[in-house]
Short mmCIF file of C-alpha atoms in Angstrom, two decimals:
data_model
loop_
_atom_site.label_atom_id
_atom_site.label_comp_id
_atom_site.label_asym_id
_atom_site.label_seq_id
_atom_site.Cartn_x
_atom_site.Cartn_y
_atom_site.Cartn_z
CA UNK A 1 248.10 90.07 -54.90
CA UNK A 2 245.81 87.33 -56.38
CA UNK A 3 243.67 87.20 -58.61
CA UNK A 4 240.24 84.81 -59.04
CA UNK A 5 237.90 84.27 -61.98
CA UNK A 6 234.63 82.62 -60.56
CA UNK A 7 232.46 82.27 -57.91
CA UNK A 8 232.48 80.21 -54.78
CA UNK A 9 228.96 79.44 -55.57
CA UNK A 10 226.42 79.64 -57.49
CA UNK A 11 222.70 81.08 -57.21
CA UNK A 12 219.67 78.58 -55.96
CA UNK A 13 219.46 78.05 -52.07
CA UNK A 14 216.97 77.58 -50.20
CA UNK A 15 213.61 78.74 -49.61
CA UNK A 16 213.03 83.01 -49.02
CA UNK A 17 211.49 83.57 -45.92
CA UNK A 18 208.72 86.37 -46.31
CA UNK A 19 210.43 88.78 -43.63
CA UNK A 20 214.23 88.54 -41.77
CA UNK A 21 212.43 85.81 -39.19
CA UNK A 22 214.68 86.46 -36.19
CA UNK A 23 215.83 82.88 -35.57
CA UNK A 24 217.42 82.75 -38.84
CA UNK A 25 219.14 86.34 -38.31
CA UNK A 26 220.26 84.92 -34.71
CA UNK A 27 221.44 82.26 -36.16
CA UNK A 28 223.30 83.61 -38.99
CA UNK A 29 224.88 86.18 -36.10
CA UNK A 30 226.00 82.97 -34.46
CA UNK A 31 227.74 81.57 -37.46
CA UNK A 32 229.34 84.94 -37.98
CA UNK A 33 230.56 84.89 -34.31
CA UNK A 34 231.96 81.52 -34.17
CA UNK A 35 233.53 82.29 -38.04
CA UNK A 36 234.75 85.56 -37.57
CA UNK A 37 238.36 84.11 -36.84
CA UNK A 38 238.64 82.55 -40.17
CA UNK A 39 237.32 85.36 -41.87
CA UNK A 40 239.65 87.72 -40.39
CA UNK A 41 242.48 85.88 -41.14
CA UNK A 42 241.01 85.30 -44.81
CA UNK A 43 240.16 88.86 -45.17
CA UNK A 44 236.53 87.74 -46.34
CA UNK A 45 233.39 85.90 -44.90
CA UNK A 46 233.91 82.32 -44.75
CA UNK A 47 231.36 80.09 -46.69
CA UNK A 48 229.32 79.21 -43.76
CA UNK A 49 228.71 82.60 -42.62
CA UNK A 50 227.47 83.90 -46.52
CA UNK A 51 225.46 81.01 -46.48
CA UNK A 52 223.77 81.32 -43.16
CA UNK A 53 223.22 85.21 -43.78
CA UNK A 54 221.33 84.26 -47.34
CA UNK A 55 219.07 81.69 -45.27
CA UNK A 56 218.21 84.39 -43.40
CA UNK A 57 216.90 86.24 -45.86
CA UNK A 58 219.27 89.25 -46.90
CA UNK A 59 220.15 88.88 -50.22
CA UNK A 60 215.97 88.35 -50.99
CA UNK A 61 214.61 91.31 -48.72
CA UNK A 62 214.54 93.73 -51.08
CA UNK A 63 213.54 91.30 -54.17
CA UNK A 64 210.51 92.20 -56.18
CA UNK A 65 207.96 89.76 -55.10
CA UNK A 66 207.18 88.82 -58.64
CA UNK A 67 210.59 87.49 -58.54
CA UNK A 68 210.15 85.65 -55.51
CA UNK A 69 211.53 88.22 -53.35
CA UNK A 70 210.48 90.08 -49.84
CA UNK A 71 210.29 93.42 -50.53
CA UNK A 72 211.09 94.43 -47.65
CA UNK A 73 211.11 97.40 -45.10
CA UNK A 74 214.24 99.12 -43.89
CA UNK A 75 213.49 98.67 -40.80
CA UNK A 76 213.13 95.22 -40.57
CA UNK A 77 216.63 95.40 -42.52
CA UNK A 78 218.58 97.56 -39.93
CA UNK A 79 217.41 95.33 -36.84
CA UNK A 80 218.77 92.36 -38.49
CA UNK A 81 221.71 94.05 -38.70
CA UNK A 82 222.69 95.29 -35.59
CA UNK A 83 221.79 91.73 -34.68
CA UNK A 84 224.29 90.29 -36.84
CA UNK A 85 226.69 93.22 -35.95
CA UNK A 86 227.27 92.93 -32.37
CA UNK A 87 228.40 88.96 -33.59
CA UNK A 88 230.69 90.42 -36.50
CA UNK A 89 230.87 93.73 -38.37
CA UNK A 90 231.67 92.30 -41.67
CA UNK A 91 229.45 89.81 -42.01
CA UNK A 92 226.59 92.53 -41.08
CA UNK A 93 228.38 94.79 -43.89
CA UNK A 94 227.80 92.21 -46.62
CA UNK A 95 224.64 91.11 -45.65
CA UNK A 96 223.82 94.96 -45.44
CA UNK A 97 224.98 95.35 -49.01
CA UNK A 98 223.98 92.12 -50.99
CA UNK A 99 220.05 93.34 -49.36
CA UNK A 100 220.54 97.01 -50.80
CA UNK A 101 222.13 95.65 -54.31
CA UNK A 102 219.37 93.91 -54.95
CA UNK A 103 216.88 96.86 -54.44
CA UNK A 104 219.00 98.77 -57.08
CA UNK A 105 219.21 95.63 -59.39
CA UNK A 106 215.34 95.73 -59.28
CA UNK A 107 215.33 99.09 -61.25
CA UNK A 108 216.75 97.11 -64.10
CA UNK A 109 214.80 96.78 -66.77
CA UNK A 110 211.89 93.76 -66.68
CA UNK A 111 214.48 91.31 -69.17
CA UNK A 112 217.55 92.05 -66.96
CA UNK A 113 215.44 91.23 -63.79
CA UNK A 114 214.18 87.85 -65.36
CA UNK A 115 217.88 87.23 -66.00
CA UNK A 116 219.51 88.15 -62.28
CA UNK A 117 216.67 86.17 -60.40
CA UNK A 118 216.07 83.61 -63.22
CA UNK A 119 217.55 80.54 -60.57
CA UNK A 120 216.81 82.27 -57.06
CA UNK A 121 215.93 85.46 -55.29
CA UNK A 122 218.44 84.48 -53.34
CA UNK A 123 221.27 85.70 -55.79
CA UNK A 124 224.23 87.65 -53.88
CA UNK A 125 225.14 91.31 -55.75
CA UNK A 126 228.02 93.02 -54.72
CA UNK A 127 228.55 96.87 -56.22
CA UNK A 128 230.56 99.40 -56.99
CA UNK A 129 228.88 102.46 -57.69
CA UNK A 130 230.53 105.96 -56.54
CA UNK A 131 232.72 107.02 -57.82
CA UNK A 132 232.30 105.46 -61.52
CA UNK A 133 235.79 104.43 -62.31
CA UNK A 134 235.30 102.36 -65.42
CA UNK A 135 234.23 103.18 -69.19
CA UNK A 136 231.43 102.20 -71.23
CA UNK A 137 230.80 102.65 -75.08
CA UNK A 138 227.63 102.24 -76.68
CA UNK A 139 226.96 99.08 -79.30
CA UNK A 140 223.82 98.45 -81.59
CA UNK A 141 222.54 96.13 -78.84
CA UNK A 142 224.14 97.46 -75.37
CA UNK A 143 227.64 98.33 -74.25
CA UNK A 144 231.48 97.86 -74.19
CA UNK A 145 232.34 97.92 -70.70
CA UNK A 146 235.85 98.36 -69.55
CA UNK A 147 237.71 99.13 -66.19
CA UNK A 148 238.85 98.69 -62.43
CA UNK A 149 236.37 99.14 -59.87
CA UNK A 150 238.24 98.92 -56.02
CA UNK A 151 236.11 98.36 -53.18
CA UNK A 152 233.45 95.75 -54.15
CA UNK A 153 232.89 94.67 -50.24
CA UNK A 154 231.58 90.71 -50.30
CA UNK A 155 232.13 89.81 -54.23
CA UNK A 156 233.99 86.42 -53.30
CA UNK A 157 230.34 85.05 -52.31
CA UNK A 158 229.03 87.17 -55.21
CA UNK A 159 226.63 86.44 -58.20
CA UNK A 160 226.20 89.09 -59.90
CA UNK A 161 228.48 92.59 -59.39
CA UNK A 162 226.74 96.06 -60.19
CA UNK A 163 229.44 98.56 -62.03
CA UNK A 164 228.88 101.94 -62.10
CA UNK A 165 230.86 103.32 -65.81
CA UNK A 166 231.34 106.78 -67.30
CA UNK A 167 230.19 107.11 -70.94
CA UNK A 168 232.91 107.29 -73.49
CA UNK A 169 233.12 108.08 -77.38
CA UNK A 170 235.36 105.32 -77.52
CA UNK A 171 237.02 102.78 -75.01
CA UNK A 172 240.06 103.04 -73.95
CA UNK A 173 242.27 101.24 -76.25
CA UNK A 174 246.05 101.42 -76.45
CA UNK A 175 246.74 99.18 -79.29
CA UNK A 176 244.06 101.47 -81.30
CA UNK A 177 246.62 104.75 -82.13
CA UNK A 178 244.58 108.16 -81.93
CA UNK A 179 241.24 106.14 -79.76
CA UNK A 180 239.70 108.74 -77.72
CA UNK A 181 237.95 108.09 -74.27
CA UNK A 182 236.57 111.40 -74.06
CA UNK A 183 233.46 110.94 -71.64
CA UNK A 184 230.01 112.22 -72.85
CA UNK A 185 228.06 114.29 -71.29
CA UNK A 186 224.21 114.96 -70.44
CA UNK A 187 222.65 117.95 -71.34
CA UNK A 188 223.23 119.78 -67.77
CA UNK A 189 226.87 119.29 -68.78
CA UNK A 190 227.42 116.23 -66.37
CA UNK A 191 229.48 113.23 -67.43
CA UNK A 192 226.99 110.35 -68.48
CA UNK A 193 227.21 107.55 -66.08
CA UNK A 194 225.62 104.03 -66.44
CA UNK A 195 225.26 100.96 -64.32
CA UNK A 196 226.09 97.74 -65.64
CA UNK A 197 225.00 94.56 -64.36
CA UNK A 198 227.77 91.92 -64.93
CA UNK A 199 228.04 87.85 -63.77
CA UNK A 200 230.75 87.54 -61.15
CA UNK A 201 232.22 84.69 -63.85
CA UNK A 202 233.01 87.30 -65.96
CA UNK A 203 235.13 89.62 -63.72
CA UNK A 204 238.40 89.41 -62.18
CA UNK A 205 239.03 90.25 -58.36
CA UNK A 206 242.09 91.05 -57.05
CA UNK A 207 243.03 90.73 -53.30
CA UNK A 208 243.11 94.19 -52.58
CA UNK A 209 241.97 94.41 -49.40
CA UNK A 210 243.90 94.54 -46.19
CA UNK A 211 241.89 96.64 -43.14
CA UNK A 212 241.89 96.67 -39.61
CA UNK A 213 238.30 97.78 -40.04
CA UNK A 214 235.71 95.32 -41.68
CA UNK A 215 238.58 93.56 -42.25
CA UNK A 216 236.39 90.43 -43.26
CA UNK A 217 234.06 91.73 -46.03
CA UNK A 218 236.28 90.92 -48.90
CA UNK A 219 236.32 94.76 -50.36
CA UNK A 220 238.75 93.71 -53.06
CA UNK A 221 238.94 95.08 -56.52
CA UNK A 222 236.83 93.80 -59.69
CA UNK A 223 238.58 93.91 -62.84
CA UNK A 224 237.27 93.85 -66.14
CA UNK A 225 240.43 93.89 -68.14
CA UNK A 226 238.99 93.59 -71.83
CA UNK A 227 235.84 95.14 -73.35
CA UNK A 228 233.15 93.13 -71.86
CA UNK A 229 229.61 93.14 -73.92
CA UNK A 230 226.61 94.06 -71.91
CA UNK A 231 223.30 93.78 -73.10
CA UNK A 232 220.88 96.68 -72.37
CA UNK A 233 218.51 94.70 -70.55
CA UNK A 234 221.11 94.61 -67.88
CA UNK A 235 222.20 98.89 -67.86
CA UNK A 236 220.34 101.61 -66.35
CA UNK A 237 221.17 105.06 -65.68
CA UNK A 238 222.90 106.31 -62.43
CA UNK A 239 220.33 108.78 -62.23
CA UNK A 240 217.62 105.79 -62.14
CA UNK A 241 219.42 104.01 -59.67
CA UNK A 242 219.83 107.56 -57.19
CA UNK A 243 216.17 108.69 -57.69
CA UNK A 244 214.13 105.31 -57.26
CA UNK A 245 211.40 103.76 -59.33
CA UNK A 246 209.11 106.53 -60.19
CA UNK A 247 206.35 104.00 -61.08
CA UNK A 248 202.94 104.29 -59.72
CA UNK A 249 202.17 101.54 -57.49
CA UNK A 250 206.02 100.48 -57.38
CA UNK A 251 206.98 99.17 -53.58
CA UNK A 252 208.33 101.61 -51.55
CA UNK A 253 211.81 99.85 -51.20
CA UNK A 254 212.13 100.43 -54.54
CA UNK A 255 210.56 103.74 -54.86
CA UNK A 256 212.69 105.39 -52.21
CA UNK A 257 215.35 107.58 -53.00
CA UNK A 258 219.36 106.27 -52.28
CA UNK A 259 219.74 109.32 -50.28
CA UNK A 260 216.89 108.45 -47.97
CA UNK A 261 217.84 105.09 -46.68
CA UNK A 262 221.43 104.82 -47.56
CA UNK A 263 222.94 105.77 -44.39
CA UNK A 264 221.01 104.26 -42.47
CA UNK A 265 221.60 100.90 -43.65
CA UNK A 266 225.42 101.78 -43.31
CA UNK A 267 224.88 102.38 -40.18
CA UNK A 268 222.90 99.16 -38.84
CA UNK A 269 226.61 97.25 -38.65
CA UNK A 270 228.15 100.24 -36.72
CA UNK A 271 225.42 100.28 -34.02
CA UNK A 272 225.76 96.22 -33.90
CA UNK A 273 229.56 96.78 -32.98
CA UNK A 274 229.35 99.77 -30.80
CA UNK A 275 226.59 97.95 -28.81
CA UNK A 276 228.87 94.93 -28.77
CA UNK A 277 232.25 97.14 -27.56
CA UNK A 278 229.49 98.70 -24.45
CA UNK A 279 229.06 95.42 -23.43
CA UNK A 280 232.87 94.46 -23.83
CA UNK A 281 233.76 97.54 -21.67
CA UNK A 282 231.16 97.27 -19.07
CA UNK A 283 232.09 93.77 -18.10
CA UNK A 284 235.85 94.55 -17.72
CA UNK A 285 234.09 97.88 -15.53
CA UNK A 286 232.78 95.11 -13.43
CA UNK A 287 235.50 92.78 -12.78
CA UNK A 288 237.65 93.58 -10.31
CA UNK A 289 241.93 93.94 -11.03
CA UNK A 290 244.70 93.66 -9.30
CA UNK A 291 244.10 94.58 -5.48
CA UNK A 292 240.34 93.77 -5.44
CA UNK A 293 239.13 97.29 -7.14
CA UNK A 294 237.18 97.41 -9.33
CA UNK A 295 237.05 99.86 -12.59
CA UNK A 296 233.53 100.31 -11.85
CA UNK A 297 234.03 101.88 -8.53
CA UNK A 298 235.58 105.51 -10.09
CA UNK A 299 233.75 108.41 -10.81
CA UNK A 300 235.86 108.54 -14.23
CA UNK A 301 234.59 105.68 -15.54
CA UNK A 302 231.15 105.37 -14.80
CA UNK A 303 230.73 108.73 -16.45
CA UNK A 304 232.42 107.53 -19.55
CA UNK A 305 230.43 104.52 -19.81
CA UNK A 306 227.09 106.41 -18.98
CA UNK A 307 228.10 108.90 -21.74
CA UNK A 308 229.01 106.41 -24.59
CA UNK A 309 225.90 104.29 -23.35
CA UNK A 310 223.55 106.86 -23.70
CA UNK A 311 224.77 108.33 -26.99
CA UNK A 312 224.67 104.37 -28.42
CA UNK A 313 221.20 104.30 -27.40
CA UNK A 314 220.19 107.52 -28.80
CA UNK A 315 221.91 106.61 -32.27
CA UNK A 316 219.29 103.41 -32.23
CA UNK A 317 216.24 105.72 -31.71
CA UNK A 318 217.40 108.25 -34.70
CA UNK A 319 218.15 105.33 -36.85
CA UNK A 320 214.68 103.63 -36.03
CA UNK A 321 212.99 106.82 -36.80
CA UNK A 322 214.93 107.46 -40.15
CA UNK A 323 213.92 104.14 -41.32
CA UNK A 324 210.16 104.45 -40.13
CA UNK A 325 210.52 107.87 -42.45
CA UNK A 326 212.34 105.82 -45.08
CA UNK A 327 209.29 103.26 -45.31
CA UNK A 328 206.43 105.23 -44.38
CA UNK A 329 206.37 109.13 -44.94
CA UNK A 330 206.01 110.96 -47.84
CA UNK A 331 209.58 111.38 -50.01
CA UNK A 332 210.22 115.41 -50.02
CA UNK A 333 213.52 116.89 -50.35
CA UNK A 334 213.41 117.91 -46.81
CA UNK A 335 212.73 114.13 -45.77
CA UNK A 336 215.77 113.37 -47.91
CA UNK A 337 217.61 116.22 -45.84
CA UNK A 338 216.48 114.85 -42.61
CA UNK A 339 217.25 111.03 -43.02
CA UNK A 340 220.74 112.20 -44.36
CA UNK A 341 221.42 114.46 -41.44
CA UNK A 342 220.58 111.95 -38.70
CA UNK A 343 222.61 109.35 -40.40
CA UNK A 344 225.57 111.18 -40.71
CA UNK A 345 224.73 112.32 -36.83
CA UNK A 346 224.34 108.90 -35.86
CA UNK A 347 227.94 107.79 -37.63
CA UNK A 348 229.35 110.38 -35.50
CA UNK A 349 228.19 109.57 -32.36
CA UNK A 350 228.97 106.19 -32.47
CA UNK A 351 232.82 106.75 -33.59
CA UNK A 352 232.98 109.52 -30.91
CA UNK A 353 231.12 106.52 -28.08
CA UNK A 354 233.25 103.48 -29.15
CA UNK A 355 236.94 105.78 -29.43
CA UNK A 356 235.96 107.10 -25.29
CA UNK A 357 235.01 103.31 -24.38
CA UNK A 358 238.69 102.46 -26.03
CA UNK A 359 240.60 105.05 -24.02
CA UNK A 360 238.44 104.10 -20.63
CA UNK A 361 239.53 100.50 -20.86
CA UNK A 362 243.00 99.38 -19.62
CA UNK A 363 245.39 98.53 -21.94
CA UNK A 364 244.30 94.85 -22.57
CA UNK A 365 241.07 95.93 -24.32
CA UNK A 366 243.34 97.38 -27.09
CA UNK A 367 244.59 93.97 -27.92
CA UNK A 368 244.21 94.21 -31.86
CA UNK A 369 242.46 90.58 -31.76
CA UNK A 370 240.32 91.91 -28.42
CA UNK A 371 236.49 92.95 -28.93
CA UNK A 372 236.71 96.21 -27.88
CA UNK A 373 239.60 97.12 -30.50
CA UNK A 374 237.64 95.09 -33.42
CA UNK A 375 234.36 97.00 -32.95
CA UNK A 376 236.60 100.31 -32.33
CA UNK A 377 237.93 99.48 -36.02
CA UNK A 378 234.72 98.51 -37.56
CA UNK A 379 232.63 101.41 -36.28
CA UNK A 380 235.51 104.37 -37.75
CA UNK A 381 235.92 102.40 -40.75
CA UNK A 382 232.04 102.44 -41.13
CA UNK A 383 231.71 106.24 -40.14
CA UNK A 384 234.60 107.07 -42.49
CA UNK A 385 232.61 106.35 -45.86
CA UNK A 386 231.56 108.93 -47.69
CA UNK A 387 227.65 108.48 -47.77
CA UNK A 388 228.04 109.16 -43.68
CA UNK A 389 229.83 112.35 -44.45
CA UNK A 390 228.43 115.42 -42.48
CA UNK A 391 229.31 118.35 -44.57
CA UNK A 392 227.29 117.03 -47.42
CA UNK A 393 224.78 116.20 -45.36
CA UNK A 394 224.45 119.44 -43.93
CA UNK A 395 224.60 121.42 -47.18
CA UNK A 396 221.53 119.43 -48.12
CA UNK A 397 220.02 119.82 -45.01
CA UNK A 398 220.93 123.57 -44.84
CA UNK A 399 218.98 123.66 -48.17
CA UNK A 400 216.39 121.96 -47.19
CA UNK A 401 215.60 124.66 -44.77
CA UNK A 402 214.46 126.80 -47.53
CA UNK A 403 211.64 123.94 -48.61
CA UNK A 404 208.12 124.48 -47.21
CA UNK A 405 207.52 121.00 -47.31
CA UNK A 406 211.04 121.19 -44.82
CA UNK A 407 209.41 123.33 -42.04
CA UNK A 408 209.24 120.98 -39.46
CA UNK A 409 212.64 119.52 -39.93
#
C-alpha cells in the first residue's frame, strides 16, 4: 500500500468549450484507447487521458456559468460517455464523475464556489459521498473533519475531493480519555450528515484499489488522518446535495434531484463497454475458425447476438429518455421513481447482454487482457453499485404508484 500527499496537477487548463463538442470527446476516447494499457497496469488514468477528457469539457459541464462553466444537459453528458466508453470504461467513469462532482460542488455556498473555481472551471472533484464514513465537529467558524473515505474513483488527477461526514459531539480522539463521538442527530431522528469540500493537498490516498472491473479509475482511499479545519463556506448539508438547488431560476443541472439523473450517468460508461464487447463478439461471429466455419453460421449464436444486441440498444433508448426527463420534465416524485427504475433496468440488461456475449464467444474472448472480458468486467462492476440497485428502485417506484402526479408511469 502507498500512500501520496498531492496532486499530479494543478487547476487552470485550457479554454471550456460551451457544450462536450464531439471532436474533443472523440478525441479524448482516442487517448483513452491508446492509454488504457498503462492505466490498467497503473490502476489509474494516465496523465494524458485526464487531460484530454478535461479538454473536452467534463470536469466544466456542469459548472455554473458565472463561474465559467457549461451548465450542461445530461444528455449531452451520457453521449459523451458512451463515446468515451466503448474506448475505455474507466476513463468514461472519471470523466462521468469529475462532470457530476462539480454539479454538487455548485450547491456550495457562493464563497466556497468562488474558492473551487477561483483558477479554472476546469477543476477535477473526485467524491465520496454514501455511505458517510468520516466525522465532523462543529467550530466557531466551520468544522473539524476527521476520517477514511474508500472508494474516491479518479482522485490521483483530483483538485478538490467532496467528503461526505457524520456529525459528532466530539471527534474521535484517542489521546483525549472519556472524548465521545456520539453522532447528532436531526430532528426526524436521522444522524446529521455534512459534505465537506477539501483540496486534494490536504488529503492522503492510499492505493487501495485493485479490480478487474474499472480497474483504471484510481478508486483508492482518501485519508484525512488528523482533524482537518474546514471553513463553512466550503460544507453543505447531505440533504442539499440529494434534493438540488431549490432556487428559483437556478439551472436545471443543478436543480435536479441526485435520484433523477444519478443512474443514468452511471450508466453512460456501461453502455460504452457493452456496445464495445457487441462489436468484439460480432467480429469473432464473422471470422471463420479452424475448418473454414464460421461462428456466424449457427442458429445458437446468431440468436445470442440478436438477443444481447437488441437489449444493448434498448438500454440506449431508456437511458436517452431518462435523461430527456432529467433535463426537461417537471421533477415529481413519480419522475424520480421512473428515472430510477429504468436505470436500474438498464444496469441489468446490460450485465445480463455482455455475461451471454462472454459465454457465446470461444474461449479466447475470455483472455483477461481481451476486449470482450474487459467490458464484461467493467459493465458488472458498474451494475454492481448501489445507486443501480433494483430493489430500492422498485420500492420507490412501487410508491410512486400511489402519486397522482405518478399515473402515467
Amino acid at each position: 500500500m502507498t500512500e501520496t500527499a498531492a496532486p499530479l496537477h494543478r487547476p487552470g487548463r485550457g479554454c471550456l468549450p460551451g457544450e462536450l463538442p464531439s471532436a474533443a470527446v472523440r478525441q479524448a476516447a482516442e487517448t483513452a484507447r491508446r492509454d488504457a494499457p498503462a492505466a490498467r497496469h497503473a490502476r489509474r488514468l494516465t496523465a494524458a487521458t485526464a487531460d484530454s477528457l478535461t479538454a473536452a469539457g467534463f470536469a466544466g459541464h456542469f459548472v455554473p456559468r458565472d463561474r465559467g462553466g457549461a451548465e450542461g444537459t445530461f444528455g449531452d453528458l451520457l453521449e459523451a460517455s458512451v463515446t468515451v466508453g466503448e474506448q475505455c470504461a474507466s476513463a468514461a467513469w472519471c470523466a462521468t464523475l469529475w462532470a457530476a462532482h462539480a454539479r454538487f460542488a455548485a450547491l456550495l455556498p457562493e464563497e466556497g464556489q468562488k474558492e473551487i473555481w477561483s483558477e479554472s472551471p476546469h477543476a477535477r472533484i473526485a467524491a465520496v459521498l454514501m455511505p458517510p464514513s468520516g466525522a465532523a465537529t462543529r467550530t466557531e467558524d466551520g468544522w473539524l473533519v476527521q476520517g477514511e473515505w474508500p472508494l474516491a474513483s479518479g482522485v490521483d488527477h483530483a483538485d478538490w475531493v467532496l467528503l461526505a461526514a457524520t456529525e459528532t459531539a466530539v471527534l474521535r480522539r484517542p489521546a483525549r480519555a472519556g472524548a465521545s463521538d456520539r453522532p447528532l442527530t436531526t430532528e426526524s431522528g436521522q444522524h446529521a450528515v455534512r459534505v465537506f469540500a477539501v483540496p486534494r493537498a490536504a488529503v492522503l490516498v492510499r492505493d487501495t484499489w485493485n479490480s478487474a472491473g474499472l480497474s483504471a479509475t484510481g478508486t483508492n482511499t482518501v485519508v484525512l488522518a488528523e482533524p482537518t479545519a474546514v471553513p463553512a463556506r466550503r460544507s453543505m448539508s447531505l440533504a442539499t446535495l440529494l434534493a438540488g438547488e431549490t432556487r428559483e431560476g437556478a439551472a436545471r443541472c443543478h436543480a435536479a434531484p441526485a435520484h433523477l439523473a444519478g443512474g443514468v450517468l452511471f450508466c453512460g460508461p456501461a453502455l460504452g463497454a457493452a456496445r464495445r464487447a457487441l462489436a468484439r463478439c460480432a467480429e469473432w461471429a464473422r471470422t471463420a475458425g479452424p475448418g473454414g466455419v464460421r461462428p456466424l453460421e449457427r442458429a445458437s449464436v446468431r440468436e445470442r447476438i440478436a438477443r444481447s444486441a437488441a437489449e444493448i440498444e434498448a438500454v440506449g433508448l431508456l437511458l436517452r429518455e431518462a435523461a430527456r426527463r432529467a433535463d426537461y420534465e417537471p421533477v415529481t416524485p413519480g419522475s424520480v421513481a421512473r428515472n430510477r427504475r429504468d436505470t436500474s433496468v438498464a444496469a441489468d440488461w446490460l450485465a445480463t447482454a455482455v455475461d451471454r456475449l462472454l459465454r457465446t464467444g470461444g474461449a479466447h474472448l475470455r483472455d483477461p487482457d481481451g476486449v470482450l472480458y474487459r467490458a464484461w468486467a467493467d459493465v458488472l462492476t458498474v451494475a454492481s453499485h448501489g445507486s443501480l440497485r433494483l430493489e430500492p428502485a422498485a420500492e420507490a417506484y412501487a410508491s410512486s404508484l400511489d402519486d397522482p402526479e405518478a399515473v402515467d408511469a
